[in-house]
Coordinates of C-alpha atoms in Angstrom, one line a residue:
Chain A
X1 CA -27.0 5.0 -142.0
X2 CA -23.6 6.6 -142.7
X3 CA -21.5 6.0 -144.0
X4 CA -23.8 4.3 -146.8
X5 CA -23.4 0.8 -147.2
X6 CA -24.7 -1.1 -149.7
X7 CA -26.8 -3.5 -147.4
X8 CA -28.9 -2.4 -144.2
X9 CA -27.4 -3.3 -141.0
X10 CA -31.3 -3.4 -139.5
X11 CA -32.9 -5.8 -141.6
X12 CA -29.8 -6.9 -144.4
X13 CA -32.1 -5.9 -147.3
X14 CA -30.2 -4.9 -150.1
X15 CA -32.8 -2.1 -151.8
X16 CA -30.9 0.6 -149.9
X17 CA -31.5 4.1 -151.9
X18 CA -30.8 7.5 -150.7
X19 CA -33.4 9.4 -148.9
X20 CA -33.4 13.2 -148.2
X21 CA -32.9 14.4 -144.7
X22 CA -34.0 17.7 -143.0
X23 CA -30.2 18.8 -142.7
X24 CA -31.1 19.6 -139.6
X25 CA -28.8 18.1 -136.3
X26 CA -27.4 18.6 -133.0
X27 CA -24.0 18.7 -132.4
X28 CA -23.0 15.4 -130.3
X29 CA -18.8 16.2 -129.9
X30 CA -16.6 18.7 -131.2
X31 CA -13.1 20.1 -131.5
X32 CA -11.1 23.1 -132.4
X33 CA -8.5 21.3 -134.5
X34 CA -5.1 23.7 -134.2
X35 CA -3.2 20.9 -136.2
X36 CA -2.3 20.7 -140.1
X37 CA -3.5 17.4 -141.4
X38 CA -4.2 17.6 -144.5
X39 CA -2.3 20.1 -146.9
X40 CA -5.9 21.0 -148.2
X41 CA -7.5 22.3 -144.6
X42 CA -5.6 25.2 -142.4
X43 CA -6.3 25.0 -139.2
X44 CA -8.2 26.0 -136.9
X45 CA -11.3 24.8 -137.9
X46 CA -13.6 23.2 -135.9
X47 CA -14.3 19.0 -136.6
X48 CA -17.4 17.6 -135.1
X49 CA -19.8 14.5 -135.1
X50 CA -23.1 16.1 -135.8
X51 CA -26.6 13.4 -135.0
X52 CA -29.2 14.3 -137.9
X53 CA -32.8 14.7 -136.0
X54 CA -34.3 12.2 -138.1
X55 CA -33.0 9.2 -135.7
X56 CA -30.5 9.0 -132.7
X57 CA -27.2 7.6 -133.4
X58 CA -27.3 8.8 -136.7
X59 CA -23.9 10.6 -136.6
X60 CA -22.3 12.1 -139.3
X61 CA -18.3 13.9 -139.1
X62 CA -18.5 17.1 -140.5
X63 CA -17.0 20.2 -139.8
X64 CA -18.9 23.7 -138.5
X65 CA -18.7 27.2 -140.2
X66 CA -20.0 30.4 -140.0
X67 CA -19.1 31.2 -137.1
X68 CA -16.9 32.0 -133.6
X69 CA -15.2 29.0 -133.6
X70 CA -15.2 29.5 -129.4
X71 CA -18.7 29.1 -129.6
X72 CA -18.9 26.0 -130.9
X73 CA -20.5 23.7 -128.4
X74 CA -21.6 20.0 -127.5
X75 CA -25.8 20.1 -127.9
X76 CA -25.6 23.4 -130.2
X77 CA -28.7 23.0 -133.0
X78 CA -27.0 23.1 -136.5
X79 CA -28.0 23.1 -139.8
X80 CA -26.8 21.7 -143.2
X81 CA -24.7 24.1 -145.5
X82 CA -22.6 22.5 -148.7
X83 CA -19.1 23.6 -149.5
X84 CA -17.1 23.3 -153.0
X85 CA -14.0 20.8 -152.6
X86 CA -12.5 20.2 -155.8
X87 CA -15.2 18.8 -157.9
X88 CA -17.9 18.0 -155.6
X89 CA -19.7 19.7 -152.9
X90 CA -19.4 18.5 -149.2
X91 CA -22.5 19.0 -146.0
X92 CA -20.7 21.3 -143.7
X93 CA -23.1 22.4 -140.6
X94 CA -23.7 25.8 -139.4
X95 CA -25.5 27.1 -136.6
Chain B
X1 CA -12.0 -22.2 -117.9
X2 CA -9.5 -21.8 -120.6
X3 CA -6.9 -19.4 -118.0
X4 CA -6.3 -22.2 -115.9
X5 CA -4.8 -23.8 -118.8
X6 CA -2.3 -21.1 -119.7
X7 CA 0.6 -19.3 -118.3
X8 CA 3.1 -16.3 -119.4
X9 CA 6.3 -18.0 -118.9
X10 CA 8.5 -15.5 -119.9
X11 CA 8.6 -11.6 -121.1
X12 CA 11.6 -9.3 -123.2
X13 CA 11.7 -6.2 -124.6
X14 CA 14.3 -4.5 -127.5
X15 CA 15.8 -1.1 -127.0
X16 CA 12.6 1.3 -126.6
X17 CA 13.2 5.3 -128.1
X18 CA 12.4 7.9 -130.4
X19 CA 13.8 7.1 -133.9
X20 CA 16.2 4.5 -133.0
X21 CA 16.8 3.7 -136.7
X22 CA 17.0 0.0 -135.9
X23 CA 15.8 -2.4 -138.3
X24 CA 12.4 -3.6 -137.0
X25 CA 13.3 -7.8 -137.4
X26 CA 16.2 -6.8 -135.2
X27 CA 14.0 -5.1 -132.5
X28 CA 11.4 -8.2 -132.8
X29 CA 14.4 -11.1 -132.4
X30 CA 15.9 -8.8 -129.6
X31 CA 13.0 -9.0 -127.8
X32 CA 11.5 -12.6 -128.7
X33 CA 14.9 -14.0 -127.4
X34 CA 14.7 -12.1 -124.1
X35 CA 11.4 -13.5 -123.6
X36 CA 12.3 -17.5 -124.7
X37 CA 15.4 -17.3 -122.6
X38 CA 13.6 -15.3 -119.4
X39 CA 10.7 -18.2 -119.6
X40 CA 14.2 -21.1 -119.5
X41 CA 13.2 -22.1 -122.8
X42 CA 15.2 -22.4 -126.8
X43 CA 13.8 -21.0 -130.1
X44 CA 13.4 -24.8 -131.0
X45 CA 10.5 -25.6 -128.3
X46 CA 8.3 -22.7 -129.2
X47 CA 5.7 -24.5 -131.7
X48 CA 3.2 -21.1 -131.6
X49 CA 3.2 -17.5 -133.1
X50 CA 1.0 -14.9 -132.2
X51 CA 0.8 -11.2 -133.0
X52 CA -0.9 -8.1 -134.4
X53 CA -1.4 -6.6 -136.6
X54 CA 0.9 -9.0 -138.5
X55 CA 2.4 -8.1 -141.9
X56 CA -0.7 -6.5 -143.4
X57 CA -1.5 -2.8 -144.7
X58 CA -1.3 -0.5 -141.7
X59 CA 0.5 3.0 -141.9
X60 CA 3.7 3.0 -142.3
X61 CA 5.7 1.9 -138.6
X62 CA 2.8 0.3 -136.8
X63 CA 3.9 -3.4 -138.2
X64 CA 7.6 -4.3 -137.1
X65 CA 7.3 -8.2 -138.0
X66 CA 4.9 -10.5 -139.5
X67 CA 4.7 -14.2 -138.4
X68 CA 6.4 -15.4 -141.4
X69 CA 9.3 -13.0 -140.9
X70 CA 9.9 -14.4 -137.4
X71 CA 9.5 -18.0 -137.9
X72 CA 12.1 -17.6 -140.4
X73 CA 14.4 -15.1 -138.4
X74 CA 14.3 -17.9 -135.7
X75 CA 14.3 -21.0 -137.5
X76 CA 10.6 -22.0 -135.6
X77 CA 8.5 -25.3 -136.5
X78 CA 5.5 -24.1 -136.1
X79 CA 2.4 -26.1 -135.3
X80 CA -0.1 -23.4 -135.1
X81 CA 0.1 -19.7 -135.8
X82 CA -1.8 -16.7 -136.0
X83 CA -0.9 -12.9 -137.4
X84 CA -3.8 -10.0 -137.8
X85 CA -5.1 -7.5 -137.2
X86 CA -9.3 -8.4 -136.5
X87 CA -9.1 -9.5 -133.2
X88 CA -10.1 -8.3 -130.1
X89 CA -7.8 -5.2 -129.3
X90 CA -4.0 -6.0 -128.9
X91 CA -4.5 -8.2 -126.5
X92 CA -6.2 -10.5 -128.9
X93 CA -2.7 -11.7 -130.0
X94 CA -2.2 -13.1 -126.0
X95 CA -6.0 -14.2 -125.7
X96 CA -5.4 -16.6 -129.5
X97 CA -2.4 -17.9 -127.9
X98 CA -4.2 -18.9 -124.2
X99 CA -7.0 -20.9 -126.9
X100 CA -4.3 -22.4 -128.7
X101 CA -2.7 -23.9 -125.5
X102 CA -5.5 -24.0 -124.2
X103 CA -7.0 -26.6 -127.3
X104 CA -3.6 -28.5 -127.3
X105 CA -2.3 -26.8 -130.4
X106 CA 1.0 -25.3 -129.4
X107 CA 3.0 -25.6 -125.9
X108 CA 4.5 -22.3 -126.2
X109 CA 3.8 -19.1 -128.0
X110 CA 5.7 -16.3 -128.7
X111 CA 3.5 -13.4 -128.6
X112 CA 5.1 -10.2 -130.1
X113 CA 4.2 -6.5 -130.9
X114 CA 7.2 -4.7 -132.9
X115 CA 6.5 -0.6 -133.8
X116 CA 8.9 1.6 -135.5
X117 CA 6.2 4.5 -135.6
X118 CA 9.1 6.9 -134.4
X119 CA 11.9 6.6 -137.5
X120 CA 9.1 5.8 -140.3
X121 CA 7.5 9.1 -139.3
X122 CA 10.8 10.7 -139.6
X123 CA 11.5 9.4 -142.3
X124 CA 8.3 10.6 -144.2
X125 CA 8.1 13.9 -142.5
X126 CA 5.4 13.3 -139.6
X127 CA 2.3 11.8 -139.0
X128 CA -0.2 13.1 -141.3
X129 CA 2.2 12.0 -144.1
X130 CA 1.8 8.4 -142.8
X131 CA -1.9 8.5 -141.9
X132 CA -2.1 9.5 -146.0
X133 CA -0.1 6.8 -147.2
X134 CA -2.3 4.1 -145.4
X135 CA -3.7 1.4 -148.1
X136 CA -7.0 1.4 -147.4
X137 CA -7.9 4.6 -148.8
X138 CA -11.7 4.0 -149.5
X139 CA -12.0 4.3 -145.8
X140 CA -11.1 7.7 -145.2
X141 CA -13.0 9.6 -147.7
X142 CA -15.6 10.1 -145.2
X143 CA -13.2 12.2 -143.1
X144 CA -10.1 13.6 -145.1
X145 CA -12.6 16.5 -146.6
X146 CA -12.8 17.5 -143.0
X147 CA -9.3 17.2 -141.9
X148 CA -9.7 14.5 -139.2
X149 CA -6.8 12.9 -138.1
X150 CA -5.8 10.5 -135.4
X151 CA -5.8 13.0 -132.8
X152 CA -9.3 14.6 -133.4
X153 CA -10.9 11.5 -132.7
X154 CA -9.1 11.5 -129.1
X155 CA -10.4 15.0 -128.9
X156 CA -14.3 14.5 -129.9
X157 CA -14.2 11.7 -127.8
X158 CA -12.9 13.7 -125.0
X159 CA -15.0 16.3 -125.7
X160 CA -18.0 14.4 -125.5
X161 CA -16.6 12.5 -122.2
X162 CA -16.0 15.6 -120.9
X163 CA -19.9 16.6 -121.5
X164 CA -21.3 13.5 -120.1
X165 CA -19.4 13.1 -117.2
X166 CA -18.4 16.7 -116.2
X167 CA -15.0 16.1 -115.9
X168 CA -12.6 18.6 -116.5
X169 CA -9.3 19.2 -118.1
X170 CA -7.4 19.5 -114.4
X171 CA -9.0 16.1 -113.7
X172 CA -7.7 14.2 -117.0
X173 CA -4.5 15.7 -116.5
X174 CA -3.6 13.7 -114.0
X175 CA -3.7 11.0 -116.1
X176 CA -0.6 12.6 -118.0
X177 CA 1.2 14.2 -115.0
X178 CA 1.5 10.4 -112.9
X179 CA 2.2 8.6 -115.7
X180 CA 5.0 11.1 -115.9
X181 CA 5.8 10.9 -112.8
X182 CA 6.3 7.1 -112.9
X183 CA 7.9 7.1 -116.4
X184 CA 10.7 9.5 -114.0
X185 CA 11.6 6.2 -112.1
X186 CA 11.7 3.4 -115.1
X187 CA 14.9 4.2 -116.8
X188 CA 13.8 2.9 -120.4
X189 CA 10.6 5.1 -120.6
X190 CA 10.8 7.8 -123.4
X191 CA 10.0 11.1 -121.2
X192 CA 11.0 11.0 -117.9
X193 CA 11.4 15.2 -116.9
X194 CA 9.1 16.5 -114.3
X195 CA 5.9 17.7 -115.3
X196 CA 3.0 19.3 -113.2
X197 CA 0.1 20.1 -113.5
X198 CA 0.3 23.8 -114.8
X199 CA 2.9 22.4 -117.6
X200 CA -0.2 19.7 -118.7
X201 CA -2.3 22.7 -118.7
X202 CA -0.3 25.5 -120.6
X203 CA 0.7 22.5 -123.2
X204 CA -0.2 23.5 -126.9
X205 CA -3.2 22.3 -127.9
X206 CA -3.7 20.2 -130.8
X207 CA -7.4 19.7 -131.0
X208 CA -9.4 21.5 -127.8
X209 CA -9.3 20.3 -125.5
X210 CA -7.0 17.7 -125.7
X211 CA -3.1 19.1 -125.6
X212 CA -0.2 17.5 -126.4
X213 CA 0.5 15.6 -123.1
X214 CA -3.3 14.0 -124.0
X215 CA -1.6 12.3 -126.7
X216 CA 0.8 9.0 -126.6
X217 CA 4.4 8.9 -127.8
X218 CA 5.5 7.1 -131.1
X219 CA 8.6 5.4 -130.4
X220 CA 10.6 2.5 -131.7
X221 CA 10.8 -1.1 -129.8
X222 CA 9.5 -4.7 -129.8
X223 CA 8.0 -6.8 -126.3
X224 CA 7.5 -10.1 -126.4
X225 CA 6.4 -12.3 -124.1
X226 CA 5.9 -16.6 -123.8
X227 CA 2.6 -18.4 -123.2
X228 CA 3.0 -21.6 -122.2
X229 CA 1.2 -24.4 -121.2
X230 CA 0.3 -24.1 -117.1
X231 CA 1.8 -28.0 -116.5
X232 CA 4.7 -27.5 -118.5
X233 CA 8.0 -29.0 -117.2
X234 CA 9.9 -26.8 -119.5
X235 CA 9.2 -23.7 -118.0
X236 CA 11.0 -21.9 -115.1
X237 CA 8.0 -22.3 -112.9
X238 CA 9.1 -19.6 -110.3
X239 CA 8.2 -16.9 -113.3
X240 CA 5.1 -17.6 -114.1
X241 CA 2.1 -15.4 -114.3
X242 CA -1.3 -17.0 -114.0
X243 CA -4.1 -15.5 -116.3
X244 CA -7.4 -14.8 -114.2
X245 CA -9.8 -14.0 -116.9
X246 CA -10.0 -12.6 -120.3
X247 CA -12.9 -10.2 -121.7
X248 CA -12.5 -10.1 -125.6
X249 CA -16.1 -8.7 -126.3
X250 CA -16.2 -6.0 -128.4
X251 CA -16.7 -2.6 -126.9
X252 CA -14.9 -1.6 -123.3
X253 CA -18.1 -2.0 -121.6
X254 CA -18.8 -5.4 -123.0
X255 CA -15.1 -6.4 -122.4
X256 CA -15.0 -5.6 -118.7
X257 CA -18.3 -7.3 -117.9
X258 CA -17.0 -10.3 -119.9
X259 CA -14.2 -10.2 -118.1
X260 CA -15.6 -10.0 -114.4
X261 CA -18.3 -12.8 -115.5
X262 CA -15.4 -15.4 -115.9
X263 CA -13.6 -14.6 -111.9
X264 CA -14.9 -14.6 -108.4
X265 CA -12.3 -11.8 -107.9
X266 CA -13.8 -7.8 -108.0
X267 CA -12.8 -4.9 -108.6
X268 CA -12.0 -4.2 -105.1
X269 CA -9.0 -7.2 -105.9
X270 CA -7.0 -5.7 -108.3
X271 CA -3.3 -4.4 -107.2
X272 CA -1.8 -2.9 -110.5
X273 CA -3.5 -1.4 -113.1
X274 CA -2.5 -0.6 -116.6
X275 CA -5.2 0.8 -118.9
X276 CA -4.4 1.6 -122.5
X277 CA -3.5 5.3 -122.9
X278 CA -3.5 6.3 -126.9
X279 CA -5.2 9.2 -125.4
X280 CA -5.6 9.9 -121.8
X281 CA -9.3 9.9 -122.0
X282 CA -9.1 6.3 -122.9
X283 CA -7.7 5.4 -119.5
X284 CA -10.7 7.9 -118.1
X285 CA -13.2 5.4 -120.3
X286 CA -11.7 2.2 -119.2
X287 CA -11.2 3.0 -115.2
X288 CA -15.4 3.3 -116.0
X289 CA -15.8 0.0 -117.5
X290 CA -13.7 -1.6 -115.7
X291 CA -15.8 -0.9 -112.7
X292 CA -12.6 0.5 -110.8
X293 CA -14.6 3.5 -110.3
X294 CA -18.3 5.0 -110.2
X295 CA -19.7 5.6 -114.2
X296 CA -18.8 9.5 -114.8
X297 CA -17.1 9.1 -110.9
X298 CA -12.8 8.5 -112.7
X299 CA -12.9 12.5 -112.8
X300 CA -13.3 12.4 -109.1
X301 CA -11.1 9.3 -108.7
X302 CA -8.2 11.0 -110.1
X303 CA -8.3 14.1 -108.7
X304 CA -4.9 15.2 -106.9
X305 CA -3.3 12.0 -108.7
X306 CA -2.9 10.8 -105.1
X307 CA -5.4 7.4 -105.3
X308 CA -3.8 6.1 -109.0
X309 CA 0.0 7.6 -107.6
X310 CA 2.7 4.6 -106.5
X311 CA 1.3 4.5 -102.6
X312 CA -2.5 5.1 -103.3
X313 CA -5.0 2.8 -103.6
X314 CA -4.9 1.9 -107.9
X315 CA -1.5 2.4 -108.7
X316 CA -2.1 3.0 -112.4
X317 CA 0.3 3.3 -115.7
X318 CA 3.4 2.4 -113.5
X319 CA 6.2 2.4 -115.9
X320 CA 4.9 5.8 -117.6
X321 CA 2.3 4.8 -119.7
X322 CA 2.1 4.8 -123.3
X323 CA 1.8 9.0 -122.5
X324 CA 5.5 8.7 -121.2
X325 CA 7.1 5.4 -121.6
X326 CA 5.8 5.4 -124.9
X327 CA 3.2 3.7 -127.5
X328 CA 4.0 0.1 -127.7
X329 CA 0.5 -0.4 -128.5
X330 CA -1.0 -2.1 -125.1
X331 CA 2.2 -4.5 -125.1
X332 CA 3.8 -1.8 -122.9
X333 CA 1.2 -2.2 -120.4
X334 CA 1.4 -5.7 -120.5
X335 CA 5.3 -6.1 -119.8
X336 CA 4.7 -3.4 -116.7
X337 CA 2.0 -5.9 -115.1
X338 CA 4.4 -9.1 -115.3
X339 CA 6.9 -6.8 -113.8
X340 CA 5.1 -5.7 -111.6
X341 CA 3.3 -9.1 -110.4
X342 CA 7.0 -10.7 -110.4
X343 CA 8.3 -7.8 -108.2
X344 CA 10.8 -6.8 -110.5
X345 CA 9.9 -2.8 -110.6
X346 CA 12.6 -1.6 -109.0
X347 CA 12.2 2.1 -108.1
X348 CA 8.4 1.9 -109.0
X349 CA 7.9 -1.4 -107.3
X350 CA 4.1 -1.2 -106.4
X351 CA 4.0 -2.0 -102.1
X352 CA 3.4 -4.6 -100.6
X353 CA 3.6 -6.9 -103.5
X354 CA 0.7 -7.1 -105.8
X355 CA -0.8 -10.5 -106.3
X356 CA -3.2 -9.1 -108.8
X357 CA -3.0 -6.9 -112.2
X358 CA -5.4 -5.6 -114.8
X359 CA -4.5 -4.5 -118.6
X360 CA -6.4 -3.4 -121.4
X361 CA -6.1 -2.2 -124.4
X362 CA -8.0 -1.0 -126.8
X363 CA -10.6 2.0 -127.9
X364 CA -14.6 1.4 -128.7
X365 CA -15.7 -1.6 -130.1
X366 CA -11.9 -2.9 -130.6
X367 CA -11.1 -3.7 -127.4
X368 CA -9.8 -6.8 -124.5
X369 CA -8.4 -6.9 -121.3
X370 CA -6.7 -9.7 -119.3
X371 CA -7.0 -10.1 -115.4
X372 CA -3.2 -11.4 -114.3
X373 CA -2.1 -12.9 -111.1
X374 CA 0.8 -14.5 -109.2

């Protein structure tokens, strides 16, 4: 699941620990955002909800780098990559 | 069936603009007074308050009046009550008030949305300054790395509509250019200057591919509107609009089935349609689940504007929509349908009369719509 929650929405147990995933996922919607939300992201850059290969409708919003921002397309394969925000690093996806 | 019991005896609406700098209890009384008076009735015979989101945290704009704040601007004795903002799309406020009448709990319930979205953005310098002052902080740390915002939500959902169904961007323009075409003949929408479909299609885009016309308008106002019991005495009887059937299930899809299970009417019944437009792939979504058109077909549907145009066969977003007349948060809609069902549209009167209007409101799993009739 994710967001993580601290109880599992399948069966409500409450022994919910991370798990490792491939970091590998397909890219279910996407934008070229042109707008300035947040004073810590210039745009453009693209947003997108990413599903992880390890189960459908596991969906996670992410944004994609390295590379052509116009090529960034619904169904594209993409791959984990971690970025440094502050003090912690983030899962960006790249093709 | 719980419609039968209910009725919307009367509707009223504040001054609607851009940063009208008007205190939001003053746009709520304005229009809660239109709508007691319009339905024959006095502040002291309403016994019911409904609304959302109420007085809880939202961004700053979105909540004009809580129930509190308007039974004591109105002096009300209340004998049931309800303000928040977990309920089933806006509309939720209406379909609490049609149970409470419904159950014998009130006679008559003032229903209310109030926004001042419009002057609190001014005021703190735009919308990304209010989506980062909302409370509930926790929320959003899933997407503020990223930079979401409100807007590239509308655009990854229309970005994966757009895959699904094929649509394209001259398709869901339409949307925008006939609810701006409508807005052009209602004299209190927001935007009411020409605009074709090369001007939808050169707009600036804020999040490919959905431009700035994709995108609602933030504006200032307050509609109210009365439901009564359907045997009242009380009520000026000649206004009345009857409710048909409610869907309140969560997701569009659910809704509209809901909604259909609970009326021998059809699709193929309904006059006047006004389906929520935050973002004009929502009205895309909910022409599809509403079964107005084939699944992937509203593409198609709305092609040339001519079938959801004043004249065609779904005359749709009448008054302008929320893209033009602006974001009263589904309320909008629902004034437009009692307008329209009474016959009072004036220049955008839909021909010959309709007898029968849908609303909804609502995105993904927070969602409802209401089936109204004369």
């Amino acid at each position: 699941m994710h967001p993580p929650r601290p109880i599992c929405s399948r069966c409500l147990n409450s022994d919910v620990i991370f798990e490792p995933v491939s970091g590998k996922g397909k890219i279910y919607s996407c934008t070229i955002n042109r707008y300035a939300w947040s004073p810590d992201v210039d745009p453009p850059y693209v947003l997108a909800e990413v599903e992880l290969v390890e189960q459908s409708d596991l969906r996670i919003l992410t944004n994609i780098v390295g590379c052509d921002i116009d090529l960034v397309a619904v169904g594209m394969e993409v791959k984990v990559a971690f970025e440094r925000v502050g003090e912690t690093w983030i899962p960006v996806f790249a093709p | 069936m719980i419609e039968d019991e209910a009725v919307i005896s009367g509707m009223g609406r504040s001054d609607v603009g851009r940063r009208l700098g008007q205190d939001p209890w003053r746009l709520t009384v304005d229009a809660a007074l239109a709508a007691i008076a319009d339905a024959g009735l006095s502040p002291d015979q309403i016994d019911g308050v409904s609304t959302y989101p109420g007085a809880t945290g939202t961004t700053p704009g979105m909540s004009g009046a809580g129930v509190d704040d308007v039974r004591a601007l109105l002096g009300l004795r209340l004998r049931w009550h309800v303000g928040g903002n977990e309920i089933p799309g806006q509309l939720g406020s209406i379909i609490n008030a049609i149970l409470a009448v419904a159950g014998g709990l009130a006679n008559h319930v003032l229903c209310f949305r109030t926004v001042w979205e419009s002057t609190a953005q001014a005021q703190l310098g735009g919308r990304s300054e209010t989506m980062r002052s909302r409370i509930a902080r926790e929320a959003t740390q899933w997407r503020e790395p990223y930079g979401a915002g409100n807007a590239t939500y509308g655009a990854l959902w229309m970005s994966r509509y757009m895959y699904e169904s094929g649509a394209t961007r001259e398709q869901i323009g339409q949307i925008a250019v006939v609810a701006r075409a409508h807005a052009a003949l209602n004299e209190a929408a927001v935007y009411r200057t020409a605009m074709s479909l090369d001007d939808y299609l050169s707009a600036r885009m804020i999040s490919d591919p959905l431009c700035l016309y994709d995108c609602d308008v933030p504006v200032d106002g307050s509609i109210a509107v009365v439901v009564s019991r359907a045997d009242s005495q009380e009520i000026d009887r000649s206004k009345a609009v009857s409710f048909r059937a409610v869907g309140s299930a969560s997701g569009m899809d659910n809704c509209a089935n809901m909604m259909w299970g609970r009326t021998s009417l059809t699709p193929a019944d309904v006059d006047v349609a006004q389906l929520y437009d935050g973002f004009s792939v929502l009205t895309m979504r909910w022409l599809e689940a509403l079964r107005l058109c084939p699944r992937n077909g509203a593409g198609y549907f709305v092609e040339g504007g001519d079938r959801i145009s004043l004249g065609g066969e779904l005359p749709l977003n009448t008054g302008g929509g929320q893209l033009s007349a602006g974001r009263l948060h589904g309320f909008g809609g629902l004034y437009e349908a009692c307008l329209q069902l009474r016959g009072l549209g004036q220049g955008r009167q839909v021909k010959p009369a309709p007898e029968v209007a849908l609303v909804s409101t609502g995105v993904s799993d927070f969602s409802s719509c209401i089936l109204l009739a004369v």
